[in-house]
Amino acid sequence: MKDITEIACESYKEDLRSYDNPDYFIKYPKYDWKMSYIAYDAMLNKLTDYHDLNQPDTDYETFGTKNNSEIISLINEFKKDFCIYLINNDSYDGDIFHISGLERIYYVIINLSLC
C-alpha cells in the first residue's frame, strides 16, 4: 500500500484553483490529474451520498458548499480524518474503491479515528 493522501489532495486543490481562474498556473510540483480525481472520488464516497458520477455539475454543489475555496477547506478537514492508499486489487481485505480508465486504479480510504 502506498499513501497518496498528500499528493491526491494537493492535486485536487490545484484543480479547484484552476477552475476558478483559467489563467491559474498549477504550482504543486507533484501535481497528477489521476491523483486529483482519486481525492475527488474518495471525498465523494465518504462525504456525500453521490456515487457513480451521478452528482451535480459543479464540485461546490456536489459537496454542498458555496464555492471552490470552501471545498479547499473541506479537503484540509478530510485529510485530518482520512488517508488514501493505492493498493493492488487483491491486497486488502476491506472496502476497495476504484476508478476506471485505460487502467483500473484501486484505492482504500482509512478512517484515522479508527486507527
PDB file of C-alpha atoms in Angstrom:
ATOM      1  CA  MET A   1       0.000   0.000   0.000  1.00  0.00           C
ATOM      2  CA  LYS A   2       1.189   3.483  -0.816  1.00  0.00           C
ATOM      3  CA  ASP A   3      -0.119   6.563   0.996  1.00  0.00           C
ATOM      4  CA  ILE A   4      -1.212   9.064  -1.664  1.00  0.00           C
ATOM      5  CA  THR A   5      -3.260  11.358   0.587  1.00  0.00           C
ATOM      6  CA  GLU A   6      -0.998  14.392   0.257  1.00  0.00           C
ATOM      7  CA  ILE A   7      -0.379  14.248  -3.490  1.00  0.00           C
ATOM      8  CA  ALA A   8      -4.041  13.441  -4.225  1.00  0.00           C
ATOM      9  CA  CYS A   9      -5.481  16.200  -2.056  1.00  0.00           C
ATOM     10  CA  GLU A  10      -2.963  18.832  -3.143  1.00  0.00           C
ATOM     11  CA  SER A  11      -3.579  17.947  -6.790  1.00  0.00           C
ATOM     12  CA  TYR A  12      -7.324  18.293  -6.298  1.00  0.00           C
ATOM     13  CA  LYS A  13      -6.839  21.700  -4.644  1.00  0.00           C
ATOM     14  CA  GLU A  14      -4.806  22.809  -7.662  1.00  0.00           C
ATOM     15  CA  ASP A  15      -7.610  21.724  -9.983  1.00  0.00           C
ATOM     16  CA  LEU A  16     -10.149  23.696  -7.961  1.00  0.00           C
ATOM     17  CA  ARG A  17      -7.985  26.811  -8.152  1.00  0.00           C
ATOM     18  CA  SER A  18      -7.710  26.428 -11.917  1.00  0.00           C
ATOM     19  CA  TYR A  19     -11.499  26.060 -12.252  1.00  0.00           C
ATOM     20  CA  ASP A  20     -11.958  29.473 -10.634  1.00  0.00           C
ATOM     21  CA  ASN A  21      -9.206  31.135 -12.644  1.00  0.00           C
ATOM     22  CA  PRO A  22      -8.483  29.911 -16.197  1.00  0.00           C
ATOM     23  CA  ASP A  23      -5.161  31.797 -16.091  1.00  0.00           C
ATOM     24  CA  TYR A  24      -4.050  29.931 -12.973  1.00  0.00           C
ATOM     25  CA  PHE A  25      -0.761  28.088 -13.389  1.00  0.00           C
ATOM     26  CA  ILE A  26      -0.526  24.864 -11.377  1.00  0.00           C
ATOM     27  CA  LYS A  27       2.211  25.314  -8.788  1.00  0.00           C
ATOM     28  CA  TYR A  28       2.222  21.994  -6.954  1.00  0.00           C
ATOM     29  CA  PRO A  29       5.319  20.195  -8.318  1.00  0.00           C
ATOM     30  CA  LYS A  30       3.903  16.690  -7.810  1.00  0.00           C
ATOM     31  CA  TYR A  31       0.541  17.503  -9.441  1.00  0.00           C
ATOM     32  CA  ASP A  32      -1.121  14.473 -11.018  1.00  0.00           C
ATOM     33  CA  TRP A  33      -4.587  14.651 -12.521  1.00  0.00           C
ATOM     34  CA  LYS A  34      -5.262  10.986 -11.705  1.00  0.00           C
ATOM     35  CA  MET A  35      -4.451  11.608  -8.052  1.00  0.00           C
ATOM     36  CA  SER A  36      -6.733  14.662  -8.106  1.00  0.00           C
ATOM     37  CA  TYR A  37      -9.559  12.513  -9.379  1.00  0.00           C
ATOM     38  CA  ILE A  38      -8.908   9.891  -6.693  1.00  0.00           C
ATOM     39  CA  ALA A  39      -9.151  12.583  -3.983  1.00  0.00           C
ATOM     40  CA  TYR A  40     -12.405  13.820  -5.509  1.00  0.00           C
ATOM     41  CA  ASP A  41     -13.787  10.277  -5.725  1.00  0.00           C
ATOM     42  CA  ALA A  42     -12.705   9.457  -2.152  1.00  0.00           C
ATOM     43  CA  MET A  43     -14.417  12.581  -0.842  1.00  0.00           C
ATOM     44  CA  LEU A  44     -17.481  11.781  -2.924  1.00  0.00           C
ATOM     45  CA  ASN A  45     -17.644   8.316  -1.357  1.00  0.00           C
ATOM     46  CA  LYS A  46     -17.056   9.431   2.231  1.00  0.00           C
ATOM     47  CA  LEU A  47     -18.769  12.825   2.405  1.00  0.00           C
ATOM     48  CA  THR A  48     -21.792  12.547   0.105  1.00  0.00           C
ATOM     49  CA  ASP A  49     -24.480  10.154  -0.987  1.00  0.00           C
ATOM     50  CA  TYR A  50     -23.463  10.597  -4.639  1.00  0.00           C
ATOM     51  CA  HIS A  51     -21.830   7.657  -6.406  1.00  0.00           C
ATOM     52  CA  ASP A  52     -21.042   6.583  -9.953  1.00  0.00           C
ATOM     53  CA  LEU A  53     -20.795  10.142 -11.300  1.00  0.00           C
ATOM     54  CA  ASN A  54     -24.455  10.805 -10.534  1.00  0.00           C
ATOM     55  CA  GLN A  55     -23.893  14.204  -8.890  1.00  0.00           C
ATOM     56  CA  PRO A  56     -24.459  17.893  -9.700  1.00  0.00           C
ATOM     57  CA  ASP A  57     -22.418  19.626 -12.391  1.00  0.00           C
ATOM     58  CA  THR A  58     -20.129  21.605 -10.089  1.00  0.00           C
ATOM     59  CA  ASP A  59     -17.906  20.395  -7.286  1.00  0.00           C
ATOM     60  CA  TYR A  60     -19.211  23.010  -4.860  1.00  0.00           C
ATOM     61  CA  GLU A  61     -22.809  21.884  -5.453  1.00  0.00           C
ATOM     62  CA  THR A  62     -21.747  18.270  -5.006  1.00  0.00           C
ATOM     63  CA  PHE A  63     -20.148  18.986  -1.618  1.00  0.00           C
ATOM     64  CA  GLY A  64     -22.795  21.469  -0.501  1.00  0.00           C
ATOM     65  CA  THR A  65     -20.520  24.495  -0.394  1.00  0.00           C
ATOM     66  CA  LYS A  66     -20.840  27.976  -1.856  1.00  0.00           C
ATOM     67  CA  ASN A  67     -17.596  27.984  -3.844  1.00  0.00           C
ATOM     68  CA  ASN A  68     -14.402  26.078  -4.596  1.00  0.00           C
ATOM     69  CA  SER A  69     -12.498  27.899  -1.828  1.00  0.00           C
ATOM     70  CA  GLU A  70     -14.797  26.226   0.684  1.00  0.00           C
ATOM     71  CA  ILE A  71     -14.048  22.860  -0.907  1.00  0.00           C
ATOM     72  CA  ILE A  72     -10.333  23.512  -0.369  1.00  0.00           C
ATOM     73  CA  SER A  73     -11.107  23.946   3.346  1.00  0.00           C
ATOM     74  CA  LEU A  74     -13.148  20.733   3.201  1.00  0.00           C
ATOM     75  CA  ILE A  75     -10.167  18.923   1.656  1.00  0.00           C
ATOM     76  CA  ASN A  76      -7.971  20.086   4.537  1.00  0.00           C
ATOM     77  CA  GLU A  77     -10.507  18.687   7.014  1.00  0.00           C
ATOM     78  CA  PHE A  78     -10.798  15.451   5.015  1.00  0.00           C
ATOM     79  CA  LYS A  79      -7.013  14.952   5.287  1.00  0.00           C
ATOM     80  CA  LYS A  80      -7.272  15.184   9.086  1.00  0.00           C
ATOM     81  CA  ASP A  81      -9.802  12.363   9.201  1.00  0.00           C
ATOM     82  CA  PHE A  82      -8.848  10.044   6.326  1.00  0.00           C
ATOM     83  CA  CYS A  83      -5.855   8.629   4.465  1.00  0.00           C
ATOM     84  CA  ILE A  84      -5.983   7.375   0.883  1.00  0.00           C
ATOM     85  CA  TYR A  85      -3.822   4.420  -0.134  1.00  0.00           C
ATOM     86  CA  LEU A  86      -3.166   2.919  -3.558  1.00  0.00           C
ATOM     87  CA  ILE A  87      -3.386  -0.853  -3.486  1.00  0.00           C
ATOM     88  CA  ASN A  88      -3.348  -3.908  -5.679  1.00  0.00           C
ATOM     89  CA  ASN A  89      -6.859  -5.241  -6.189  1.00  0.00           C
ATOM     90  CA  ASP A  90      -6.317  -8.310  -4.034  1.00  0.00           C
ATOM     91  CA  SER A  91      -4.033  -6.882  -1.376  1.00  0.00           C
ATOM     92  CA  TYR A  92      -6.621  -5.537   1.066  1.00  0.00           C
ATOM     93  CA  ASP A  93      -9.443  -7.158   2.979  1.00  0.00           C
ATOM     94  CA  GLY A  94     -11.990  -4.344   3.255  1.00  0.00           C
ATOM     95  CA  ASP A  95     -13.814  -1.732   1.201  1.00  0.00           C
ATOM     96  CA  ILE A  96     -11.958  -1.185  -2.052  1.00  0.00           C
ATOM     97  CA  PHE A  97     -12.747   1.689  -4.408  1.00  0.00           C
ATOM     98  CA  HIS A  98     -11.587   2.068  -7.976  1.00  0.00           C
ATOM     99  CA  ILE A  99     -11.518   4.455 -10.869  1.00  0.00           C
ATOM    100  CA  SER A 100     -11.576   3.159 -14.390  1.00  0.00           C
ATOM    101  CA  GLY A 101      -9.883   4.408 -17.497  1.00  0.00           C
ATOM    102  CA  LEU A 102      -7.099   2.978 -19.589  1.00  0.00           C
ATOM    103  CA  GLU A 103      -6.071   1.251 -16.397  1.00  0.00           C
ATOM    104  CA  ARG A 104      -8.105   0.449 -13.325  1.00  0.00           C
ATOM    105  CA  ILE A 105      -6.729   2.137 -10.217  1.00  0.00           C
ATOM    106  CA  TYR A 106      -7.654   0.677  -6.839  1.00  0.00           C
ATOM    107  CA  TYR A 107      -7.545   2.567  -3.576  1.00  0.00           C
ATOM    108  CA  VAL A 108      -8.753   2.331   0.015  1.00  0.00           C
ATOM    109  CA  ILE A 109      -9.784   5.064   2.399  1.00  0.00           C
ATOM    110  CA  ILE A 110      -8.669   4.628   6.002  1.00  0.00           C
ATOM    111  CA  ASN A 111     -10.610   6.474   8.686  1.00  0.00           C
ATOM    112  CA  LEU A 112      -7.914   7.770  11.044  1.00  0.00           C
ATOM    113  CA  SER A 113     -10.265   7.835  14.009  1.00  0.00           C
ATOM    114  CA  LEU A 114     -10.461   4.037  13.814  1.00  0.00           C
ATOM    115  CA  CYS A 115      -6.688   3.556  13.988  1.00  0.00           C
TER     116      CYS A 115
END
